[in-house]
Amino acid sequence: MQRHVDTLARLTKPFEWDDALTFDRAHIWHPYSSMIAPPPVYPVVSASGVHLTLADGRKLIDGMSSWWAVIHGYNHPRLNLALEKQIKSMAHVMFGGLTHTPAIDLARRLVALTPDPLDKVFLCDSGSVSVEVAIKMAIQYWQARGRPRKHRLLALAGGYHGDTFAAMSVCDPVTGMHHLFRGVLPQQFFAPRPGCRFGEPWDPDDVTEFAGLIGAHCDEIAAVILEPIVQGAGGMWFYHPEYLRQVRALCDAHDVLLITDEIATGFGRTGTLFACEHAGIVPDILCLGKALTSGYLTLAATLTTASVAETLSCGGAGCLMQGPTFMANPLACAVATASIDLLCESDWWQRSVQSIEQQLRDELAACIELPSVRDVRVLGAIGVIEMQESVDVRRLTPRFVESGIWLRPFDRQIYIMPPYVIEPQDLSCITDAVRRVLVEKGC
């Protein structure tokens, strides 16, 4: 016991950042990094609004919303207050056999804001888990209907749905880590990525291969899963709303459920509250996450219809076979409710997302003239510069930090997804820095 006391006393002494970063490099595994040659990390000591303060005093303008979640900015007084009020009553209680006001308040808002007939809410831990839940819902639904052979998914090339196993199985078959887990992941069907871009003319042939796949394999396919309008981590690709309308019609025609993954696109990011609204369609199952709590705590939701929920519940198990320990955590639910109210009370579209969209269009347009740039595209509060070749993140990130901004490129994409509260001058700092770095020799 004394050894543990001594160890704790040693660890709670003030530390030097050099020592802390040495420990971090030796012991802490960061996302998508090697433990042999980990990339450098930048220590953040505080965050407020759209600014991150580093340990050495530098301030960075966050153009990433911390992986697309922090729509209201950091350290928001109203969201802080929601947590402070909730923690005085309880931080957590199990959701099995119990319930609480924060979960009820949040579910009431989600049912009210999402399109009919989505009115059953499963609150879970994270975006990847919400996808797992959606897939379980689809499979159990068909089991309950006496069609257990319908257990596979039809997904899109270029898609990304998370890093857990069922979620990985419906990610892009080339870039989605399938080769590392061949023979372990469930085998799914994949249609080509939609080719018609958002805002450009529709080509009916764009859905031909998808139609062929769903028609040939509808006896095996439980559900189609896709990211509506914007494929995020699979390439930041914006596609035509008519594709989504055609997919909905084909699912109906072939008796297949439709799952839309709005973990990245939900709560206004594309210019509508949910990306499905661009096409005027409603899925059978909807996944939400990321901006749900404005990045304060991990929380996600999977919504479905009464038809799916009641059919599933009449199956052999008599219930949905899922029950995360931290499901419907009261703190997370309380801050999610406050975040939704904050969004809905604001003129988020005209004063925030629409303004960001126009500024990104104006200020990124000149980048298309650079020989290293393949494409520039903007939709809602998303700006993308697609390079001709893969970005060297280890070289580019320090240049962005030196310019006072925080961006995290991947593959060929340098993209900007700022908090909705960003001021025009701060957004200009980001776009100016990106253009300046890109014209530097060797980028």
Coordinates of C-alpha atoms in Angstrom, one line a residue:
M1 CA 0.0 0.0 0.0
Q2 CA 2.8 2.4 0.9
R3 CA 4.3 1.9 -2.5
H4 CA 1.1 3.0 -4.2
V5 CA 0.9 6.1 -1.9
D6 CA 4.5 7.0 -2.8
T7 CA 3.9 6.5 -6.5
L8 CA 0.8 8.8 -6.3
A9 CA 2.7 11.4 -4.4
R10 CA 5.4 11.4 -7.1
L11 CA 2.9 11.6 -10.0
T12 CA 0.9 14.5 -8.5
K13 CA 4.0 16.8 -8.3
P14 CA 4.1 19.6 -10.9
F15 CA 5.7 18.4 -14.1
E16 CA 7.7 20.0 -16.9
W17 CA 6.2 19.8 -20.3
D18 CA 9.3 18.3 -21.8
D19 CA 9.0 15.4 -19.4
A20 CA 5.3 15.0 -20.0
L21 CA 5.8 14.9 -23.8
T22 CA 8.5 12.4 -23.4
F23 CA 6.1 10.2 -21.4
D24 CA 3.4 10.8 -24.0
R25 CA 5.6 9.7 -26.8
A26 CA 6.7 6.6 -25.0
H27 CA 3.4 5.4 -23.6
I28 CA 0.3 7.1 -25.1
W29 CA -1.2 5.8 -28.3
H30 CA -2.8 8.6 -30.3
P31 CA -5.3 8.0 -33.2
Y32 CA -3.9 6.3 -36.3
S33 CA -0.3 6.6 -35.1
S34 CA 2.7 4.2 -34.7
M35 CA 4.3 3.5 -31.3
I36 CA 7.6 3.1 -33.0
A37 CA 7.8 6.5 -34.7
P38 CA 4.8 8.5 -33.4
P39 CA 4.2 11.9 -35.0
P40 CA 4.7 15.0 -32.8
V41 CA 1.8 16.3 -30.8
Y42 CA 1.0 19.8 -29.5
P43 CA 0.1 20.2 -25.8
V44 CA -3.2 22.1 -25.3
V45 CA -3.7 23.8 -21.9
S46 CA -7.0 25.5 -22.6
A47 CA -9.6 26.3 -25.2
S48 CA -12.1 29.1 -25.6
G49 CA -14.3 30.1 -28.5
V50 CA -12.5 29.0 -31.6
H51 CA -9.0 29.2 -30.0
L52 CA -6.7 26.5 -28.6
T53 CA -3.9 27.7 -26.3
L54 CA -0.7 25.7 -26.4
A55 CA 1.6 25.1 -23.5
D56 CA 4.1 27.5 -24.9
G57 CA 1.5 30.3 -25.0
R58 CA 0.7 30.2 -28.7
K59 CA -2.9 30.4 -29.7
L60 CA -4.3 28.5 -32.7
I61 CA -7.5 29.1 -34.5
D62 CA -9.3 25.7 -34.7
G63 CA -10.5 25.0 -38.2
M64 CA -11.5 21.4 -37.4
S65 CA -14.1 21.8 -34.7
S66 CA -12.2 19.0 -33.0
W67 CA -13.1 16.4 -35.6
W68 CA -16.3 18.2 -36.6
A69 CA -18.0 18.2 -33.2
V70 CA -17.5 21.6 -31.5
I71 CA -20.1 23.6 -33.4
H72 CA -20.6 26.2 -30.6
G73 CA -16.9 26.6 -29.9
Y74 CA -15.0 25.8 -26.7
N75 CA -15.9 26.7 -23.1
H76 CA -19.3 28.0 -24.0
P77 CA -20.9 29.5 -20.8
R78 CA -24.4 28.0 -21.5
L79 CA -23.1 24.5 -22.1
N80 CA -20.8 24.8 -19.1
L81 CA -23.8 25.8 -17.0
A82 CA -25.8 22.8 -18.2
L83 CA -23.0 20.5 -17.0
E84 CA -22.6 22.3 -13.7
K85 CA -26.4 22.1 -12.9
Q86 CA -26.5 18.4 -13.9
I87 CA -23.5 17.3 -11.9
K88 CA -25.1 18.6 -8.7
S89 CA -27.8 16.0 -9.0
M90 CA -26.0 13.0 -10.6
A91 CA -23.1 12.4 -13.0
H92 CA -24.2 8.9 -14.1
V93 CA -26.7 6.2 -13.4
M94 CA -27.2 3.0 -15.3
F95 CA -30.0 3.1 -17.9
G96 CA -31.1 -0.5 -17.5
G97 CA -34.3 -0.4 -15.5
L98 CA -33.9 3.3 -14.7
T99 CA -34.5 6.6 -16.5
H100 CA -33.9 10.3 -15.9
T101 CA -35.0 13.7 -17.0
P102 CA -31.8 14.5 -19.1
A103 CA -32.4 11.4 -21.3
I104 CA -36.1 12.2 -21.7
D105 CA -35.5 15.8 -22.5
L106 CA -32.9 14.9 -25.2
A107 CA -35.0 12.2 -26.7
R108 CA -38.1 14.5 -26.9
R109 CA -36.0 17.0 -28.9
L110 CA -34.5 14.4 -31.2
V111 CA -38.0 13.1 -32.0
A112 CA -39.3 16.6 -32.6
L113 CA -36.4 17.7 -34.9
T114 CA -35.9 14.6 -37.0
P115 CA -38.5 13.8 -39.7
D116 CA -41.5 11.6 -39.2
P117 CA -41.8 8.7 -38.7
L118 CA -38.4 8.5 -36.8
D119 CA -39.7 8.3 -33.2
K120 CA -37.7 5.6 -31.3
V121 CA -34.4 6.7 -29.8
F122 CA -31.5 4.5 -28.7
L123 CA -28.9 6.6 -26.8
C124 CA -25.4 5.2 -27.0
D125 CA -21.7 6.0 -26.4
S126 CA -20.2 7.1 -29.7
G127 CA -20.7 7.4 -33.5
S128 CA -19.2 4.0 -34.2
V129 CA -21.5 2.4 -31.6
S130 CA -24.5 4.1 -33.1
V131 CA -23.6 2.4 -36.5
E132 CA -23.2 -0.9 -34.7
V133 CA -26.7 -0.4 -33.2
A134 CA -28.2 0.5 -36.5
I135 CA -26.7 -2.7 -38.1
K136 CA -28.0 -4.8 -35.2
M137 CA -31.5 -3.2 -35.6
A138 CA -31.5 -4.1 -39.3
I139 CA -30.4 -7.7 -38.8
Q140 CA -32.8 -8.3 -35.9
Y141 CA -35.6 -6.8 -37.9
W142 CA -35.3 -9.3 -40.7
Q143 CA -34.8 -12.2 -38.2
A144 CA -38.1 -11.2 -36.6
R145 CA -39.8 -11.2 -40.0
G146 CA -38.6 -14.7 -40.6
R147 CA -35.9 -13.8 -43.2
P148 CA -32.6 -14.4 -41.4
R149 CA -30.8 -14.7 -44.8
K150 CA -31.1 -10.9 -45.1
H151 CA -28.1 -10.1 -42.9
R152 CA -25.6 -8.4 -45.2
L153 CA -25.2 -4.6 -45.9
L154 CA -24.9 -2.7 -49.1
A155 CA -22.6 0.3 -48.7
L156 CA -20.8 2.8 -51.0
A157 CA -17.2 2.9 -52.0
G158 CA -15.6 6.0 -50.4
G159 CA -17.8 5.7 -47.3
Y160 CA -16.6 5.8 -43.7
H161 CA -18.7 4.7 -40.7
G162 CA -16.3 4.1 -37.8
D163 CA -13.6 1.9 -36.5
T164 CA -15.5 -0.9 -34.7
F165 CA -15.9 -4.2 -36.5
A166 CA -19.3 -4.0 -38.1
A167 CA -18.8 -0.3 -38.8
M168 CA -15.4 -1.1 -40.5
S169 CA -17.1 -3.8 -42.6
V170 CA -19.1 -1.1 -44.4
C171 CA -16.3 1.4 -44.8
D172 CA -14.6 1.8 -48.2
P173 CA -13.2 -1.6 -49.2
V174 CA -9.9 -0.1 -50.3
T175 CA -9.1 2.6 -47.8
G176 CA -11.2 1.3 -44.9
M177 CA -8.7 -1.2 -43.4
H178 CA -10.4 -4.2 -45.0
H179 CA -7.1 -5.6 -46.1
L180 CA -5.8 -5.8 -42.5
F181 CA -8.8 -7.8 -41.4
R182 CA -9.6 -9.9 -44.4
G183 CA -11.4 -13.1 -43.3
V184 CA -12.4 -11.5 -40.0
L185 CA -14.7 -8.6 -41.1
P186 CA -18.2 -9.5 -42.3
Q187 CA -18.4 -9.5 -46.1
Q188 CA -20.6 -6.8 -47.4
F189 CA -21.7 -5.5 -50.9
F190 CA -20.3 -2.3 -52.3
A191 CA -21.6 0.0 -55.0
P192 CA -19.4 2.6 -56.7
R193 CA -19.2 6.0 -55.1
P194 CA -21.8 8.5 -56.5
G195 CA -20.2 10.4 -59.4
C196 CA -22.6 13.3 -59.9
R197 CA -21.5 16.2 -57.8
F198 CA -23.7 18.4 -55.6
G199 CA -25.0 21.4 -57.6
E200 CA -24.2 19.9 -61.0
P201 CA -26.5 18.1 -63.5
W202 CA -27.9 14.7 -62.6
D203 CA -26.9 11.7 -64.7
P204 CA -29.4 8.8 -64.4
D205 CA -26.6 6.4 -65.1
D206 CA -25.0 7.3 -61.8
V207 CA -27.3 4.9 -59.9
T208 CA -27.2 2.1 -62.5
E209 CA -24.7 -0.2 -60.7
F210 CA -26.3 0.4 -57.4
A211 CA -29.6 -0.6 -58.8
G212 CA -28.1 -3.8 -60.3
L213 CA -26.5 -4.8 -57.0
I214 CA -29.6 -4.2 -54.8
G215 CA -31.8 -6.0 -57.4
A216 CA -29.5 -9.0 -57.6
H217 CA -28.9 -9.4 -53.9
C218 CA -32.0 -8.1 -52.2
D219 CA -32.7 -11.5 -50.7
E220 CA -29.4 -11.2 -48.7
I221 CA -29.4 -7.4 -48.0
A222 CA -30.8 -6.3 -44.7
A223 CA -30.0 -2.6 -45.3
V224 CA -28.2 0.0 -47.3
I225 CA -26.0 2.2 -45.3
L226 CA -24.5 5.5 -46.5
E227 CA -23.5 9.0 -45.5
P228 CA -26.1 11.3 -47.1
I229 CA -24.8 14.0 -49.5
V230 CA -21.3 14.2 -47.9
Q231 CA -18.8 11.3 -47.7
G232 CA -16.6 12.5 -44.9
A233 CA -13.4 10.7 -43.9
G234 CA -13.6 8.7 -47.1
G235 CA -12.7 11.7 -49.2
M236 CA -14.9 14.8 -48.3
W237 CA -17.0 14.1 -51.4
F238 CA -20.2 16.0 -52.0
Y239 CA -22.8 14.1 -54.2
H240 CA -26.1 14.9 -55.9
P241 CA -29.3 14.7 -53.8
E242 CA -31.0 12.8 -56.6
Y243 CA -28.7 9.9 -55.9
L244 CA -30.1 9.7 -52.4
R245 CA -33.7 9.9 -53.7
Q246 CA -33.1 7.1 -56.1
V247 CA -31.5 4.9 -53.3
R248 CA -34.6 5.5 -51.1
A249 CA -36.9 4.4 -54.0
L250 CA -34.8 1.3 -54.7
C251 CA -34.8 0.3 -51.1
D252 CA -38.5 0.6 -51.0
A253 CA -38.9 -1.4 -54.2
H254 CA -36.7 -4.2 -53.1
D255 CA -37.8 -4.4 -49.4
V256 CA -34.5 -3.2 -48.0
L257 CA -34.0 -0.9 -45.0
L258 CA -32.1 2.4 -45.4
I259 CA -29.6 3.5 -42.8
T260 CA -28.3 7.1 -43.0
D261 CA -25.1 7.9 -41.1
E262 CA -25.4 11.6 -40.2
I263 CA -22.8 11.5 -37.5
A264 CA -20.7 14.1 -39.3
T265 CA -23.4 15.9 -41.3
G266 CA -26.1 16.2 -38.6
F267 CA -27.0 19.5 -36.8
G268 CA -26.4 21.9 -39.7
R269 CA -23.0 21.2 -41.1
T270 CA -24.2 20.9 -44.7
G271 CA -26.6 23.8 -44.6
T272 CA -29.7 21.8 -43.6
L273 CA -30.3 20.5 -40.1
F274 CA -29.8 17.0 -41.4
A275 CA -28.3 16.2 -44.8
C276 CA -31.2 14.0 -45.8
E277 CA -33.3 17.2 -46.1
H278 CA -31.4 18.1 -49.3
A279 CA -33.1 15.2 -50.9
G280 CA -36.4 15.3 -49.0
I281 CA -36.1 11.6 -47.9
V282 CA -36.4 9.9 -44.6
P283 CA -34.3 6.8 -43.6
D284 CA -35.6 3.8 -41.7
I285 CA -32.7 4.2 -39.3
L286 CA -30.7 7.4 -38.5
C287 CA -27.3 7.6 -36.8
L288 CA -26.3 10.8 -35.0
G289 CA -23.2 11.8 -33.0
K290 CA -20.2 14.3 -33.0
A291 CA -22.0 17.6 -32.8
L292 CA -24.8 16.2 -30.6
T293 CA -23.0 17.4 -27.5
S294 CA -21.0 20.1 -29.3
G295 CA -17.9 18.0 -28.4
Y296 CA -18.3 18.3 -24.7
L297 CA -18.8 14.5 -24.0
T298 CA -19.1 11.4 -26.1
L299 CA -22.7 10.6 -26.9
A300 CA -24.6 9.3 -30.0
A301 CA -28.1 8.3 -30.9
T302 CA -29.7 5.8 -33.3
L303 CA -33.3 6.6 -34.2
T304 CA -35.7 4.4 -36.0
T305 CA -39.4 4.0 -36.8
A306 CA -42.2 2.4 -34.8
S307 CA -42.5 -0.2 -37.6
V308 CA -38.8 -1.3 -37.3
A309 CA -38.8 -1.1 -33.4
E310 CA -42.0 -3.0 -32.9
T311 CA -41.2 -5.7 -35.5
L312 CA -37.7 -6.2 -34.0
S313 CA -39.3 -6.4 -30.5
C314 CA -41.5 -9.3 -31.6
G315 CA -38.6 -11.4 -32.6
G316 CA -37.0 -14.3 -30.8
A317 CA -34.9 -12.1 -28.5
G318 CA -37.8 -9.9 -27.6
C319 CA -35.5 -6.9 -27.4
L320 CA -32.6 -5.1 -29.1
M321 CA -29.5 -6.9 -28.0
Q322 CA -27.4 -3.8 -27.0
G323 CA -26.9 -2.1 -23.7
P324 CA -23.8 0.1 -23.3
T325 CA -22.7 0.8 -19.7
F326 CA -22.6 4.6 -20.3
M327 CA -25.8 4.6 -22.4
A328 CA -27.7 7.9 -21.9
N329 CA -25.2 9.3 -19.5
P330 CA -27.0 12.2 -17.7
L331 CA -24.1 14.7 -18.1
A332 CA -23.9 14.0 -21.8
C333 CA -27.6 14.1 -22.3
A334 CA -27.9 17.4 -20.4
V335 CA -25.2 19.1 -22.4
A336 CA -26.7 17.7 -25.7
T337 CA -30.0 19.2 -24.8
A338 CA -28.5 22.5 -24.1
S339 CA -26.5 22.4 -27.4
I340 CA -29.6 21.6 -29.4
D341 CA -31.5 24.4 -27.8
L342 CA -28.6 26.8 -28.4
L343 CA -28.6 25.8 -32.1
C344 CA -32.3 26.1 -32.6
E345 CA -32.6 29.4 -30.9
S346 CA -29.9 31.0 -33.1
D347 CA -30.2 32.0 -36.8
W348 CA -27.7 29.2 -37.4
W349 CA -28.3 28.9 -41.1
Q350 CA -28.2 32.6 -42.3
R351 CA -25.8 34.1 -39.8
S352 CA -23.5 31.1 -39.3
V353 CA -23.4 28.3 -41.8
Q354 CA -24.5 30.3 -44.9
S355 CA -22.0 33.0 -44.1
I356 CA -19.2 30.5 -43.6
E357 CA -20.1 28.8 -46.9
Q358 CA -20.0 32.1 -48.8
Q359 CA -16.7 33.1 -47.3
L360 CA -15.1 29.8 -47.9
R361 CA -16.2 29.9 -51.6
D362 CA -14.8 33.4 -52.0
E363 CA -11.5 32.9 -50.2
L364 CA -10.6 29.3 -51.4
A365 CA -11.5 29.8 -55.0
A366 CA -8.0 31.1 -56.0
C367 CA -6.4 27.8 -54.8
I368 CA -7.7 26.0 -57.9
E369 CA -5.1 27.8 -59.9
L370 CA -2.2 26.2 -57.9
P371 CA -0.6 23.3 -59.9
S372 CA -0.6 21.1 -56.7
V373 CA -4.4 21.4 -56.3
R374 CA -6.8 19.0 -58.0
D375 CA -10.2 20.5 -56.8
V376 CA -11.8 23.0 -54.5
R377 CA -15.3 22.4 -53.2
V378 CA -17.5 24.0 -50.6
L379 CA -20.8 22.9 -49.0
G380 CA -22.3 24.5 -45.9
A381 CA -19.6 24.9 -43.3
I382 CA -17.2 22.6 -45.1
G383 CA -14.4 23.7 -47.4
V384 CA -12.2 21.2 -49.1
I385 CA -8.9 21.6 -51.1
E386 CA -8.1 18.3 -52.8
M387 CA -4.5 18.0 -53.7
Q388 CA -3.0 16.1 -56.7
E389 CA -1.1 13.9 -54.4
S390 CA -1.3 12.7 -50.8
V391 CA -0.6 15.3 -48.2
D392 CA 2.5 14.9 -46.0
V393 CA 0.9 15.6 -42.7
R394 CA 4.1 15.6 -40.7
R395 CA 5.5 18.4 -42.9
L396 CA 2.3 20.4 -43.4
T397 CA 0.9 20.4 -39.8
P398 CA 3.9 22.3 -38.3
R399 CA 3.6 25.0 -41.0
F400 CA -0.1 25.5 -40.2
V401 CA 0.8 25.7 -36.5
E402 CA 3.5 28.3 -37.2
S403 CA 0.8 30.2 -39.1
G404 CA -1.5 30.2 -36.1
I405 CA -4.1 27.7 -37.2
W406 CA -5.0 24.1 -36.4
L407 CA -5.9 21.8 -39.4
R408 CA -5.6 18.1 -39.7
P409 CA -5.3 17.0 -43.3
F410 CA -5.7 13.4 -44.5
D411 CA -4.9 11.6 -47.7
R412 CA -5.2 14.3 -50.4
Q413 CA -7.7 16.5 -48.5
I414 CA -6.9 19.8 -46.8
Y415 CA -10.3 20.7 -45.3
I416 CA -11.8 23.3 -43.1
M417 CA -14.8 22.6 -40.8
P418 CA -14.8 25.4 -38.3
P419 CA -17.1 26.0 -35.3
Y420 CA -20.2 27.9 -36.4
V421 CA -19.3 30.7 -34.1
I422 CA -16.1 31.6 -35.9
E423 CA -15.7 35.3 -36.8
P424 CA -15.0 36.3 -40.4
Q425 CA -11.5 37.6 -39.5
D426 CA -10.6 34.3 -37.9
L427 CA -11.9 32.3 -40.8
S428 CA -9.9 34.6 -43.1
C429 CA -6.8 33.8 -41.0
I430 CA -7.3 30.1 -41.8
T431 CA -7.9 30.5 -45.5
D432 CA -5.0 33.0 -45.9
A433 CA -2.7 30.6 -44.0
V434 CA -3.7 27.6 -46.2
R435 CA -3.1 29.5 -49.4
R436 CA 0.2 30.8 -48.1
V437 CA 1.4 27.4 -47.1
L438 CA 0.3 25.8 -50.4
V439 CA 2.4 28.2 -52.4
E440 CA 5.5 27.5 -50.5
K441 CA 8.1 25.5 -52.3
G442 CA 7.8 21.8 -51.7
C443 CA 4.2 21.6 -50.5

